[in-house]
Structures are given as C-alpha cells and as structure tokens.
Amino acid sequence: MSTLDKINQLKQERDAVILAHYYVNDEVQAIADYVGDSFYLSKIATSVEAKTIVFCGVSFMGESAKILNPEKTVIMPDKTADCPMAHMADIEKINQVRKEYKDVAVVCYINSTAELKTYSDVCVTSSNALKIVKALPNQHIFFIPDEHLGRYVAAQAPEKHFIFNDGFCHVHKSITQRSVAKTKEAHPGAEILVHPECTGEITAMADYVGSTSGIIEYAAKSSAEEFIICTELGVLYELKAKNPGKRFYSAGESQCCPDMKLITLEKIAYALEHMTNTVEMEEEMRLRANRPLERMLELG
Ligand code: 13P
Ligand code: SF4
C-alpha cells in the first residue's frame, strides 16, 4: 500500500482531519484537508468535527489547536518541529513592563509557546494584528515575541505607545535589502510581496505586505505577471497552483524554515497509525493560554 493510501485509510479509522501550513513540504500541502495561514488554521481547528486533528506545522500551531479544542486528539507528525521565535520572550521582562505601565496590553504573536501565552492579554497573527491592536482600549502595547511584526503594526497605529521585544524569525530576517534590490533589478516589472516578519528595510520596499494567505490572495488578484516573494518559499506551491501563467522569484538564498520541512508523509502515516506525538497540556496552563487565544478569535 502506498503511504498516501495508508494515510487515507488511517484518516477514516481514526476520524482524522489534516491541517497544514503553507510552509510545509509540497506533498504534505497536497494531501491536507485544509491549508492556510496561522489565523485560518486556528479558526478551522475550532470548527472541524473530526475527533483527531493532525497538525502539519510547528509546535505552537499544534499547541494552539489543543488549547482551543481540549476534547480533541491533536497529533504533531514531528514533535521536534518548533519555531525558534516562539521562545524569544522573557517572563521577567513581561512582569517588569507590567509594573512600569499600569494599563499595558501584552500582545502575543501566535508564534509563541503556550507558557508565553499564559502571561499575555491577547494573541494576534500577522493577518489580524493591526485590527486587534487598534481595537484594544489600552494605550501601551508590549508586543512579543517578534520585534519586526511589532514595528510594522506600530507604524500603522501611531495613537498607541509600543514597547518592543527583540525576537525575530531567522528565515525572514535572512532576506536582505541588497538581495531584494538585485532581484528587482533583474525583474523590474515584478511586484515585491513581503511578510511582516521581515525587517523594516524590506517592508519599506514592498508593493504588498501581508500574511501568507494575504500574499497568495494578492498575487491572484494583481494584474502583474511577476512577483518577488519575501517569505518562506513553501508558499510557492499554492502561488503556482493558483497562477499558472505568473512567475515567482525568491528574494534570498535561505528562505526555508527547516522546522516546517520536518513534516513528511511517512511521519504523518506513522503518527496516525500509532496515535503518537499527541499534544498534551496541563489543564491549568491550557485554561490560562486559552484566554488570549479566545480573545483573538473574538476581536480578529
Ligand atoms: P502566517 O501564515 O500567519 O502568515 O505566519 C507565518 C509564519 O511564520 C508561521 O510560522
Ligand atoms: Fe518560526 Fe520563522 Fe519558521 Fe515561521 S518561518 S515557523 S516564524 S522560524
């Protein structure tokens, strides 16, 4: 039996649904029931009826699915797939900022550990961060863990006072002004599409800035025929499928998230067969991490 047939059979037996982020390997996106950006996937996780969710992505995604759906079994095909940025904030610093600014809102990018979420007031993703920050009554915003998304949002919410943290995504940070300019020189008609985890130098060069879904939607609607992609290159699978006549160029040499690429068909089949790599969490932690996630779903 092929791995694909095995996965399909096990999906029936285990009443499972497969969710995948746009950054995972093409063959995994191809067999997923739902593929999307972080916000879409967290919403879908709350509405699927299947008893088991196989989350093809990194650990904060599986954790968020479990936090929002304690009664479901959430499987991570590779539990070592983790987002380094998810750990790049400090509880002591959060407590210190809370002491300093009485009305501060700790706004936590969903790319964060469950523990960091428990210390936060609201979660955001790249597709709803601005909307949520603007909707908050608080004047002071401590944005964790990603400095670059924080600065991008802050520039559009001048009515708020931001405190930044120094977390970053190594994949997006590796995209340089020089390499984007060089690619643009080679393809002057190309539009530059940028994820807000990139540095301010790169968002300043963009024709469009948005989440992975936003980038995919923009490219489909745009009348341009060429695009320079400033995010992880897993998005090319959907971009090419939706736009067979358009051309896409990478803007750097290391736009690959090694953690996302750990997910393979074989690992999905193995985890489903043995029901291993389930996400487990203490109920107290889950309840505390659930609050900011639910608030995001309400406001976002
Ligand atoms: P989005 O899919 O929400 O744009 O997030 C990008 C990302 O880095 C996920 O790890
Ligand atoms: Fe984390 Fe960056 Fe990988 Fe997204 S692309 S999972 S932010 S390391």
Short mmCIF file of C-alpha atoms and ligand atoms in Angstrom, two decimals:
data_model
loop_
_atom_site.label_atom_id
_atom_site.label_comp_id
_atom_site.label_asym_id
_atom_site.label_seq_id
_atom_site.Cartn_x
_atom_site.Cartn_y
_atom_site.Cartn_z
CA MET A 1 0.00 0.00 0.00
CA SER A 2 1.35 3.47 -0.82
CA THR A 3 1.94 5.96 2.02
CA LEU A 4 -0.86 8.07 0.63
CA ASP A 5 -3.34 5.15 0.63
CA LYS A 6 -2.24 4.31 4.16
CA ILE A 7 -2.87 7.89 5.32
CA ASN A 8 -6.32 7.92 3.70
CA GLN A 9 -7.26 4.63 5.32
CA LEU A 10 -5.97 5.73 8.74
CA LYS A 11 -7.82 9.04 8.45
CA GLN A 12 -11.09 7.09 8.18
CA GLU A 13 -10.22 4.71 11.01
CA ARG A 14 -9.11 7.49 13.37
CA ASP A 15 -11.73 10.05 12.31
CA ALA A 16 -8.89 12.44 11.50
CA VAL A 17 -8.54 15.65 9.55
CA ILE A 18 -5.21 17.03 8.27
CA LEU A 19 -4.38 20.73 8.67
CA ALA A 20 -1.24 22.15 7.06
CA HIS A 21 0.54 25.50 6.99
CA TYR A 22 1.67 26.97 3.64
CA TYR A 23 5.33 26.47 4.64
CA VAL A 24 5.29 22.66 4.84
CA ASN A 25 6.56 20.43 2.01
CA ASP A 26 4.51 20.43 -1.21
CA GLU A 27 3.45 16.78 -0.92
CA VAL A 28 2.09 17.45 2.56
CA GLN A 29 0.11 20.51 1.40
CA ALA A 30 -1.21 18.36 -1.47
CA ILE A 31 -2.83 15.78 0.82
CA ALA A 32 -4.07 18.16 3.55
CA ASP A 33 -7.79 18.76 4.06
CA TYR A 34 -7.14 22.41 4.95
CA VAL A 35 -4.11 24.55 4.11
CA GLY A 36 -3.77 28.11 5.29
CA ASP A 37 -2.12 30.83 7.34
CA SER A 38 -1.94 30.76 11.13
CA PHE A 39 -5.22 32.61 11.68
CA TYR A 40 -7.20 30.49 9.24
CA LEU A 41 -5.80 27.29 10.73
CA SER A 42 -6.64 28.29 14.30
CA LYS A 43 -10.21 29.14 13.25
CA ILE A 44 -10.58 25.89 11.28
CA ALA A 45 -9.27 23.91 14.26
CA THR A 46 -12.28 25.13 16.27
CA SER A 47 -14.85 24.18 13.63
CA VAL A 48 -13.83 20.75 12.30
CA GLU A 49 -15.93 17.86 13.50
CA ALA A 50 -13.32 15.09 13.31
CA LYS A 51 -12.10 13.68 16.64
CA THR A 52 -8.44 13.85 15.63
CA ILE A 53 -6.51 16.79 14.19
CA VAL A 54 -3.17 16.09 12.52
CA PHE A 55 -1.36 19.44 12.56
CA CYS A 56 1.32 19.72 9.88
CA GLY A 57 3.27 22.69 11.13
CA VAL A 58 5.40 23.68 14.11
CA SER A 59 4.65 23.12 17.78
CA PHE A 60 2.96 26.44 18.60
CA MET A 61 0.35 25.57 15.97
CA GLY A 62 -0.40 22.14 17.42
CA GLU A 63 -0.44 23.62 20.92
CA SER A 64 -2.91 26.32 19.87
CA ALA A 65 -5.19 23.70 18.29
CA LYS A 66 -5.11 21.70 21.55
CA ILE A 67 -5.69 24.77 23.72
CA LEU A 68 -8.77 25.66 21.68
CA ASN A 69 -10.01 22.04 21.45
CA PRO A 70 -9.18 20.14 24.64
CA GLU A 71 -11.59 17.33 23.80
CA LYS A 72 -9.84 16.53 20.51
CA THR A 73 -6.71 14.48 19.97
CA VAL A 74 -4.11 16.72 18.31
CA ILE A 75 -1.18 14.97 16.64
CA MET A 76 2.07 16.61 15.55
CA PRO A 77 3.75 14.37 12.91
CA ASP A 78 7.14 15.55 14.21
CA LYS A 79 7.20 16.93 17.72
CA THR A 80 10.67 18.38 17.29
CA ALA A 81 9.34 20.83 14.66
CA ASP A 82 9.49 24.02 16.68
CA CYS A 83 9.60 27.72 15.86
CA PRO A 84 12.71 29.29 17.46
CA MET A 85 10.96 32.67 17.66
CA ALA A 86 8.19 31.15 19.80
CA HIS A 87 10.67 31.10 22.72
CA MET A 88 12.14 34.58 22.25
CA ALA A 89 10.41 36.47 25.03
CA ASP A 90 11.05 36.62 28.70
CA ILE A 91 8.51 36.29 31.56
CA GLU A 92 10.62 38.57 33.79
CA LYS A 93 10.57 41.29 31.16
CA ILE A 94 6.77 40.93 30.83
CA ASN A 95 6.37 41.35 34.60
CA GLN A 96 8.72 44.34 34.58
CA VAL A 97 6.79 46.06 31.76
CA ARG A 98 3.50 45.38 33.54
CA LYS A 99 4.89 47.11 36.65
CA GLU A 100 6.12 50.08 34.66
CA TYR A 101 2.96 50.64 32.56
CA LYS A 102 -0.19 50.00 34.53
CA ASP A 103 -2.57 49.87 31.55
CA VAL A 104 -0.29 47.88 29.23
CA ALA A 105 -1.70 45.14 26.99
CA VAL A 106 0.72 42.28 26.38
CA VAL A 107 0.02 41.40 22.76
CA CYS A 108 1.41 37.99 21.91
CA TYR A 109 2.04 36.85 18.35
CA ILE A 110 0.59 33.35 17.98
CA ASN A 111 4.16 32.20 17.14
CA SER A 112 4.82 31.75 20.86
CA THR A 113 4.91 28.96 23.45
CA ALA A 114 1.78 28.13 25.44
CA GLU A 115 3.62 29.40 28.52
CA LEU A 116 4.18 32.84 26.99
CA LYS A 117 0.51 32.96 26.03
CA THR A 118 -0.48 32.46 29.68
CA TYR A 119 1.25 35.77 30.52
CA SER A 120 -0.46 37.66 27.69
CA ASP A 121 -3.69 39.59 27.26
CA VAL A 122 -4.42 38.78 23.64
CA CYS A 123 -2.91 36.77 20.81
CA VAL A 124 -2.57 38.01 17.24
CA THR A 125 -1.44 36.62 13.92
CA SER A 126 0.13 38.53 11.05
CA SER A 127 -3.28 38.81 9.39
CA ASN A 128 -5.17 40.37 12.31
CA ALA A 129 -2.51 42.10 14.47
CA LEU A 130 -3.28 45.65 13.35
CA LYS A 131 -7.05 45.23 13.67
CA ILE A 132 -6.72 43.78 17.18
CA VAL A 133 -4.19 46.33 18.45
CA LYS A 134 -6.43 49.17 17.22
CA ALA A 135 -9.47 47.59 18.91
CA LEU A 136 -7.75 47.35 22.32
CA PRO A 137 -8.63 50.07 24.85
CA ASN A 138 -5.03 50.13 26.15
CA GLN A 139 -2.65 52.96 25.33
CA HIS A 140 0.54 50.94 25.93
CA ILE A 141 1.23 47.81 23.91
CA PHE A 142 4.02 45.35 24.74
CA PHE A 143 4.37 43.31 21.56
CA ILE A 144 6.02 39.88 21.96
CA PRO A 145 7.97 37.99 20.70
CA ASP A 146 8.51 39.37 17.15
CA GLU A 147 10.11 42.81 17.00
CA HIS A 148 9.56 43.17 13.24
CA LEU A 149 5.84 42.43 13.15
CA GLY A 150 5.55 44.67 16.22
CA ARG A 151 7.26 47.58 14.48
CA TYR A 152 5.24 47.06 11.30
CA VAL A 153 1.97 47.24 13.28
CA ALA A 154 3.19 50.18 15.40
CA ALA A 155 3.89 52.27 12.29
CA GLN A 156 0.20 51.98 11.39
CA ALA A 157 -1.12 52.61 14.90
CA PRO A 158 0.57 55.90 15.84
CA GLU A 159 -2.10 56.53 18.50
CA LYS A 160 -0.57 53.74 20.62
CA HIS A 161 2.69 53.61 22.54
CA PHE A 162 4.62 50.40 21.77
CA ILE A 163 7.27 48.61 23.76
CA PHE A 164 9.18 46.13 21.60
CA ASN A 165 10.81 42.82 22.31
CA ASP A 166 13.88 41.54 20.46
CA GLY A 167 12.50 38.27 18.98
CA PHE A 168 12.79 37.54 15.27
CA CYS A 169 12.27 34.86 12.64
CA HIS A 170 15.62 33.76 11.22
CA VAL A 171 14.03 32.87 7.87
CA HIS A 172 12.52 36.31 7.28
CA LYS A 173 15.47 38.16 8.81
CA SER A 174 17.77 36.47 6.29
CA ILE A 175 16.13 38.40 3.42
CA THR A 176 18.29 41.46 2.78
CA GLN A 177 17.65 44.81 1.12
CA ARG A 178 20.54 44.06 -1.21
CA SER A 179 19.18 40.74 -2.44
CA VAL A 180 15.67 42.14 -2.95
CA ALA A 181 17.10 45.11 -4.89
CA LYS A 182 19.20 42.74 -7.01
CA THR A 183 16.18 40.57 -7.81
CA LYS A 184 14.16 43.68 -8.66
CA GLU A 185 16.93 44.85 -10.99
CA ALA A 186 16.73 41.53 -12.84
CA HIS A 187 12.90 41.68 -12.96
CA PRO A 188 11.91 45.36 -12.96
CA GLY A 189 8.22 44.62 -13.65
CA ALA A 190 7.89 42.31 -10.65
CA GLU A 191 5.86 43.30 -7.59
CA ILE A 192 7.51 42.76 -4.21
CA LEU A 193 5.33 40.75 -1.79
CA VAL A 194 6.52 40.77 1.81
CA HIS A 195 5.60 39.01 5.05
CA PRO A 196 5.63 41.40 8.05
CA GLU A 197 8.14 39.18 9.89
CA CYS A 198 10.71 40.70 7.51
CA THR A 199 12.74 43.68 8.70
CA GLY A 200 11.50 47.26 8.20
CA GLU A 201 14.00 47.72 5.35
CA ILE A 202 12.19 45.02 3.38
CA THR A 203 8.61 46.05 4.22
CA ALA A 204 9.58 49.55 3.04
CA MET A 205 10.35 48.13 -0.43
CA ALA A 206 7.07 46.20 -0.68
CA ASP A 207 4.16 46.60 -3.07
CA TYR A 208 2.18 44.47 -0.64
CA VAL A 209 2.75 43.37 2.97
CA GLY A 210 0.64 40.61 4.50
CA SER A 211 0.31 37.12 5.91
CA THR A 212 0.95 34.05 3.77
CA SER A 213 -2.75 33.95 2.80
CA GLY A 214 -2.68 37.68 2.09
CA ILE A 215 0.32 37.26 -0.23
CA ILE A 216 -1.41 34.40 -2.07
CA GLU A 217 -4.65 36.37 -2.48
CA TYR A 218 -2.80 39.49 -3.60
CA ALA A 219 -0.83 37.65 -6.29
CA ALA A 220 -4.01 36.09 -7.68
CA LYS A 221 -5.80 39.46 -7.94
CA SER A 222 -2.88 41.56 -9.17
CA SER A 223 -2.55 42.39 -12.85
CA ALA A 224 1.25 41.97 -12.55
CA GLU A 225 2.74 38.83 -14.03
CA GLU A 226 5.93 38.60 -11.97
CA PHE A 227 6.44 38.68 -8.22
CA ILE A 228 9.38 38.72 -5.83
CA ILE A 229 8.44 36.62 -2.81
CA CYS A 230 9.79 37.73 0.56
CA THR A 231 8.69 34.93 2.84
CA GLU A 232 9.28 31.20 3.30
CA LEU A 233 9.16 29.53 -0.11
CA GLY A 234 6.58 26.88 0.81
CA VAL A 235 4.02 29.44 -0.39
CA LEU A 236 5.22 28.82 -3.96
CA TYR A 237 3.20 25.60 -4.07
CA GLU A 238 -0.12 27.45 -3.73
CA LEU A 239 1.07 30.52 -5.66
CA LYS A 240 1.99 28.41 -8.70
CA ALA A 241 -1.15 26.26 -8.47
CA LYS A 242 -3.40 29.34 -8.40
CA ASN A 243 -1.47 31.34 -11.01
CA PRO A 244 -0.11 29.03 -13.73
CA GLY A 245 0.71 31.94 -16.04
CA LYS A 246 2.58 34.07 -13.48
CA ARG A 247 6.24 33.94 -12.46
CA PHE A 248 7.63 34.00 -8.92
CA TYR A 249 11.18 34.76 -7.79
CA SER A 250 12.77 34.28 -4.39
CA ALA A 251 14.50 37.25 -2.81
CA GLY A 252 17.21 35.48 -0.89
CA GLU A 253 19.11 32.24 -0.54
CA SER A 254 17.80 30.88 2.75
CA GLN A 255 14.04 31.31 2.65
CA CYS A 256 13.47 27.86 4.04
CA CYS A 257 12.12 27.06 7.50
CA PRO A 258 13.89 23.82 8.45
CA ASP A 259 11.35 23.09 11.17
CA MET A 260 8.37 23.25 8.83
CA LYS A 261 10.17 20.92 6.42
CA LEU A 262 10.45 18.20 9.08
CA ILE A 263 6.86 17.15 8.33
CA THR A 264 6.73 14.25 5.86
CA LEU A 265 4.05 11.88 4.60
CA GLU A 266 5.80 8.97 6.31
CA LYS A 267 5.71 10.75 9.68
CA ILE A 268 2.01 11.56 9.23
CA ALA A 269 1.26 7.90 8.47
CA TYR A 270 3.35 6.68 11.42
CA ALA A 271 1.81 9.10 13.91
CA LEU A 272 -1.72 8.25 12.76
CA GLU A 273 -1.07 4.52 12.85
CA HIS A 274 0.37 4.57 16.37
CA MET A 275 -1.52 7.64 17.63
CA THR A 276 1.80 9.00 18.91
CA ASN A 277 3.10 12.56 19.23
CA THR A 278 -0.16 13.78 20.70
CA VAL A 279 -0.12 17.28 22.20
CA GLU A 280 -0.64 17.12 25.95
CA MET A 281 -1.03 20.04 28.30
CA GLU A 282 -1.92 20.56 31.95
CA GLU A 283 -5.46 21.88 32.26
CA GLU A 284 -4.43 24.91 34.32
CA MET A 285 -1.93 26.01 31.69
CA ARG A 286 -4.42 25.30 28.91
CA LEU A 287 -7.11 27.43 30.52
CA ARG A 288 -4.73 30.36 31.01
CA ALA A 289 -3.36 30.11 27.46
CA ASN A 290 -6.90 29.81 26.09
CA ARG A 291 -7.95 33.28 27.26
CA PRO A 292 -5.72 35.33 24.88
CA LEU A 293 -6.47 32.93 22.02
CA GLU A 294 -10.24 33.21 22.51
CA ARG A 295 -9.90 36.96 22.74
CA MET A 296 -8.09 36.93 19.40
CA LEU A 297 -10.90 34.92 17.83
CA GLU A 298 -13.44 37.42 19.23
CA LEU A 299 -11.58 40.55 18.10
CA GLY A 300 -9.96 39.21 14.93
P1 13P B 1 1.21 33.36 8.66
O1 13P B 1 0.91 32.10 7.91
O2 13P B 1 0.14 33.61 9.69
O3 13P B 1 1.42 34.49 7.75
O4 13P B 1 2.52 33.11 9.54
C1 13P B 1 3.77 32.93 9.08
C2 13P B 1 4.63 32.13 9.94
O5 13P B 1 5.77 32.40 10.15
C3 13P B 1 4.11 30.94 10.53
O6 13P B 1 5.13 30.35 11.19
FE1 SF4 B 2 9.03 30.29 13.06
FE2 SF4 B 2 10.03 31.66 11.04
FE3 SF4 B 2 9.67 29.05 10.76
FE4 SF4 B 2 7.55 30.71 10.88
S1 SF4 B 2 9.13 30.63 9.30
S2 SF4 B 2 7.80 28.76 11.97
S3 SF4 B 2 8.31 32.25 12.32
S4 SF4 B 2 11.09 30.07 12.19
#
